[in-house]
Amino acid sequence: GTGLDLGTLVTPVTFRPAGVTAKAAATLSSLTGGRSFLGLGAGWWEREHAAYGVPFPPARERLDAVEAAIETMRALWASGTKPHEGSRVTMPETTCYPRPAGDIPLILGGRGARTLRIAARLADGVNVPSDQDRLGERIELLRAHCREAGRDPAEVAVTVLDLPVVGTDRDDTWARVERLRTALLWAHVQRRADDDTGLRKARAFHVQLFDQAKVGQLGGPRRRAQDVVRLDIAMHKPRLMRRRQR
């Protein structure tokens, strides 16, 4: 067996209707026995939307859609089938099968002021970039928004996303960074230390500020991939996936 949770980090609300995403998340919850979460975002990369033929509205409209999506999903995941009339969404009935096996934590991705306000009011967690110069400031802003909304800041987990490049030594890591820079135009890898140094820094940084690091391996020797997974598991704290009382 496993205790790992499965989910998206993050899926833009612009890509598909909120109800469709809610049903997919509920199905994943049912299949995993409640070990699922859902990461949402407003979307940010206009080029990606153009490539898929998906409209890319202004930021204000996308963030409005985030609030409506969260309301829609909470209503569809709730017990019973009944009409719903909320602040942003009205539905004749809340039919969603299969039902989730448990509460599905919602993690809101982003770093803007309004995104953090929405997370403070409506989400179970927030995922922010691992920018060490601004991370502390964003977390304090999130906590302030939580207090304004009447929530204990500890109820909203803070996660960060990082994409380390793992190599056998410093020179090998440098070489892998340069290959990725050429192959992936979107990649802007900032950490070029050898793998052991990078892991130590990540662990130390985690102790100071946040609840969990979401890490992905962009490149590196297969024998080190397990270390990246161990880092992610080691940083996992139970309160991140705390289920809401239904």
JSON list of N, CA, C and O in Angstrom, two decimals, residues 15 30 42 44 65-66 70 109 124 146 151 160 165 181 198 210 214-216:
[
{"chain": "A", "resi": 15, "resn": "PHE", "atom": "N", "xyz": [-8.85, 25.98, -18.77]},
{"chain": "A", "resi": 15, "resn": "PHE", "atom": "CA", "xyz": [-8.72, 24.85, -19.68]},
{"chain": "A", "resi": 15, "resn": "PHE", "atom": "C", "xyz": [-10.00, 24.03, -19.84]},
{"chain": "A", "resi": 15, "resn": "PHE", "atom": "O", "xyz": [-10.22, 23.42, -20.88]},
{"chain": "A", "resi": 30, "resn": "SER", "atom": "N", "xyz": [-12.24, 8.61, -5.47]},
{"chain": "A", "resi": 30, "resn": "SER", "atom": "CA", "xyz": [-12.89, 7.32, -5.33]},
{"chain": "A", "resi": 30, "resn": "SER", "atom": "C", "xyz": [-11.92, 6.18, -5.63]},
{"chain": "A", "resi": 30, "resn": "SER", "atom": "O", "xyz": [-11.88, 5.17, -4.93]},
{"chain": "A", "resi": 42, "resn": "ALA", "atom": "N", "xyz": [-5.18, 30.30, -12.01]},
{"chain": "A", "resi": 42, "resn": "ALA", "atom": "CA", "xyz": [-5.87, 31.17, -12.96]},
{"chain": "A", "resi": 42, "resn": "ALA", "atom": "C", "xyz": [-5.29, 31.07, -14.37]},
{"chain": "A", "resi": 42, "resn": "ALA", "atom": "O", "xyz": [-5.87, 31.60, -15.31]},
{"chain": "A", "resi": 44, "resn": "TRP", "atom": "N", "xyz": [-1.49, 31.41, -16.61]},
{"chain": "A", "resi": 44, "resn": "TRP", "atom": "CA", "xyz": [-0.59, 32.57, -16.73]},
{"chain": "A", "resi": 44, "resn": "TRP", "atom": "C", "xyz": [0.12, 32.64, -18.09]},
{"chain": "A", "resi": 44, "resn": "TRP", "atom": "O", "xyz": [0.52, 33.69, -18.53]},
{"chain": "A", "resi": 65, "resn": "ALA", "atom": "N", "xyz": [-13.00, 33.62, -12.32]},
{"chain": "A", "resi": 65, "resn": "ALA", "atom": "CA", "xyz": [-13.30, 32.23, -12.67]},
{"chain": "A", "resi": 65, "resn": "ALA", "atom": "C", "xyz": [-12.77, 31.26, -11.62]},
{"chain": "A", "resi": 65, "resn": "ALA", "atom": "O", "xyz": [-13.37, 30.21, -11.37]},
{"chain": "A", "resi": 66, "resn": "VAL", "atom": "N", "xyz": [-11.65, 31.59, -10.99]},
{"chain": "A", "resi": 66, "resn": "VAL", "atom": "CA", "xyz": [-11.11, 30.75, -9.92]},
{"chain": "A", "resi": 66, "resn": "VAL", "atom": "C", "xyz": [-12.11, 30.70, -8.76]},
{"chain": "A", "resi": 66, "resn": "VAL", "atom": "O", "xyz": [-12.42, 29.62, -8.23]},
{"chain": "A", "resi": 70, "resn": "ILE", "atom": "N", "xyz": [-14.05, 27.26, -7.52]},
{"chain": "A", "resi": 70, "resn": "ILE", "atom": "CA", "xyz": [-13.98, 26.69, -6.17]},
{"chain": "A", "resi": 70, "resn": "ILE", "atom": "C", "xyz": [-15.37, 26.51, -5.60]},
{"chain": "A", "resi": 70, "resn": "ILE", "atom": "O", "xyz": [-15.69, 25.47, -5.00]},
{"chain": "A", "resi": 109, "resn": "GLY", "atom": "N", "xyz": [-2.64, 27.77, -6.79]},
{"chain": "A", "resi": 109, "resn": "GLY", "atom": "CA", "xyz": [-1.29, 28.14, -7.21]},
{"chain": "A", "resi": 109, "resn": "GLY", "atom": "C", "xyz": [-1.23, 29.59, -7.66]},
{"chain": "A", "resi": 109, "resn": "GLY", "atom": "O", "xyz": [-2.13, 30.09, -8.35]},
{"chain": "A", "resi": 124, "resn": "ASP", "atom": "N", "xyz": [-7.53, 25.28, 0.80]},
{"chain": "A", "resi": 124, "resn": "ASP", "atom": "CA", "xyz": [-6.90, 24.53, 1.89]},
{"chain": "A", "resi": 124, "resn": "ASP", "atom": "C", "xyz": [-5.39, 24.72, 1.90]},
{"chain": "A", "resi": 124, "resn": "ASP", "atom": "O", "xyz": [-4.73, 24.41, 2.88]},
{"chain": "A", "resi": 146, "resn": "CYS", "atom": "N", "xyz": [-5.49, 35.67, 5.88]},
{"chain": "A", "resi": 146, "resn": "CYS", "atom": "CA", "xyz": [-6.22, 34.67, 6.65]},
{"chain": "A", "resi": 146, "resn": "CYS", "atom": "C", "xyz": [-6.84, 35.30, 7.88]},
{"chain": "A", "resi": 146, "resn": "CYS", "atom": "O", "xyz": [-8.02, 35.06, 8.20]},
{"chain": "A", "resi": 151, "resn": "ARG", "atom": "N", "xyz": [-9.76, 33.34, 9.61]},
{"chain": "A", "resi": 151, "resn": "ARG", "atom": "CA", "xyz": [-9.24, 31.98, 9.61]},
{"chain": "A", "resi": 151, "resn": "ARG", "atom": "C", "xyz": [-7.89, 31.94, 10.32]},
{"chain": "A", "resi": 151, "resn": "ARG", "atom": "O", "xyz": [-7.11, 32.89, 10.27]},
{"chain": "A", "resi": 160, "resn": "VAL", "atom": "N", "xyz": [5.66, 25.00, -1.84]},
{"chain": "A", "resi": 160, "resn": "VAL", "atom": "CA", "xyz": [6.43, 25.65, -2.89]},
{"chain": "A", "resi": 160, "resn": "VAL", "atom": "C", "xyz": [6.78, 24.63, -3.96]},
{"chain": "A", "resi": 160, "resn": "VAL", "atom": "O", "xyz": [6.85, 23.43, -3.69]},
{"chain": "A", "resi": 165, "resn": "VAL", "atom": "N", "xyz": [17.82, 20.35, -10.75]},
{"chain": "A", "resi": 165, "resn": "VAL", "atom": "CA", "xyz": [18.54, 19.51, -11.70]},
{"chain": "A", "resi": 165, "resn": "VAL", "atom": "C", "xyz": [19.56, 18.72, -10.91]},
{"chain": "A", "resi": 165, "resn": "VAL", "atom": "O", "xyz": [20.38, 19.28, -10.19]},
{"chain": "A", "resi": 181, "resn": "ARG", "atom": "N", "xyz": [18.52, 24.12, -20.85]},
{"chain": "A", "resi": 181, "resn": "ARG", "atom": "CA", "xyz": [18.28, 25.50, -21.25]},
{"chain": "A", "resi": 181, "resn": "ARG", "atom": "C", "xyz": [18.06, 25.58, -22.76]},
{"chain": "A", "resi": 181, "resn": "ARG", "atom": "O", "xyz": [17.23, 26.35, -23.25]},
{"chain": "A", "resi": 198, "resn": "GLY", "atom": "N", "xyz": [22.21, 21.08, -3.02]},
{"chain": "A", "resi": 198, "resn": "GLY", "atom": "CA", "xyz": [20.85, 21.52, -3.30]},
{"chain": "A", "resi": 198, "resn": "GLY", "atom": "C", "xyz": [19.85, 20.92, -2.35]},
{"chain": "A", "resi": 198, "resn": "GLY", "atom": "O", "xyz": [18.94, 21.59, -1.86]},
{"chain": "A", "resi": 210, "resn": "PHE", "atom": "N", "xyz": [7.99, 26.94, 5.08]},
{"chain": "A", "resi": 210, "resn": "PHE", "atom": "CA", "xyz": [6.80, 26.38, 4.46]},
{"chain": "A", "resi": 210, "resn": "PHE", "atom": "C", "xyz": [6.56, 24.94, 4.87]},
{"chain": "A", "resi": 210, "resn": "PHE", "atom": "O", "xyz": [7.33, 24.32, 5.57]},
{"chain": "A", "resi": 214, "resn": "LYS", "atom": "N", "xyz": [7.15, 20.82, -3.43]},
{"chain": "A", "resi": 214, "resn": "LYS", "atom": "CA", "xyz": [6.81, 19.97, -4.56]},
{"chain": "A", "resi": 214, "resn": "LYS", "atom": "C", "xyz": [8.01, 20.00, -5.49]},
{"chain": "A", "resi": 214, "resn": "LYS", "atom": "O", "xyz": [8.34, 21.05, -6.04]},
{"chain": "A", "resi": 215, "resn": "VAL", "atom": "N", "xyz": [8.67, 18.88, -5.66]},
{"chain": "A", "resi": 215, "resn": "VAL", "atom": "CA", "xyz": [9.87, 18.88, -6.48]},
{"chain": "A", "resi": 215, "resn": "VAL", "atom": "C", "xyz": [9.69, 17.95, -7.65]},
{"chain": "A", "resi": 215, "resn": "VAL", "atom": "O", "xyz": [9.03, 16.93, -7.59]},
{"chain": "A", "resi": 216, "resn": "GLY", "atom": "N", "xyz": [10.30, 18.34, -8.77]},
{"chain": "A", "resi": 216, "resn": "GLY", "atom": "CA", "xyz": [10.28, 17.51, -9.97]},
{"chain": "A", "resi": 216, "resn": "GLY", "atom": "C", "xyz": [11.67, 17.45, -10.53]},
{"chain": "A", "resi": 216, "resn": "GLY", "atom": "O", "xyz": [12.42, 18.42, -10.49]}
]
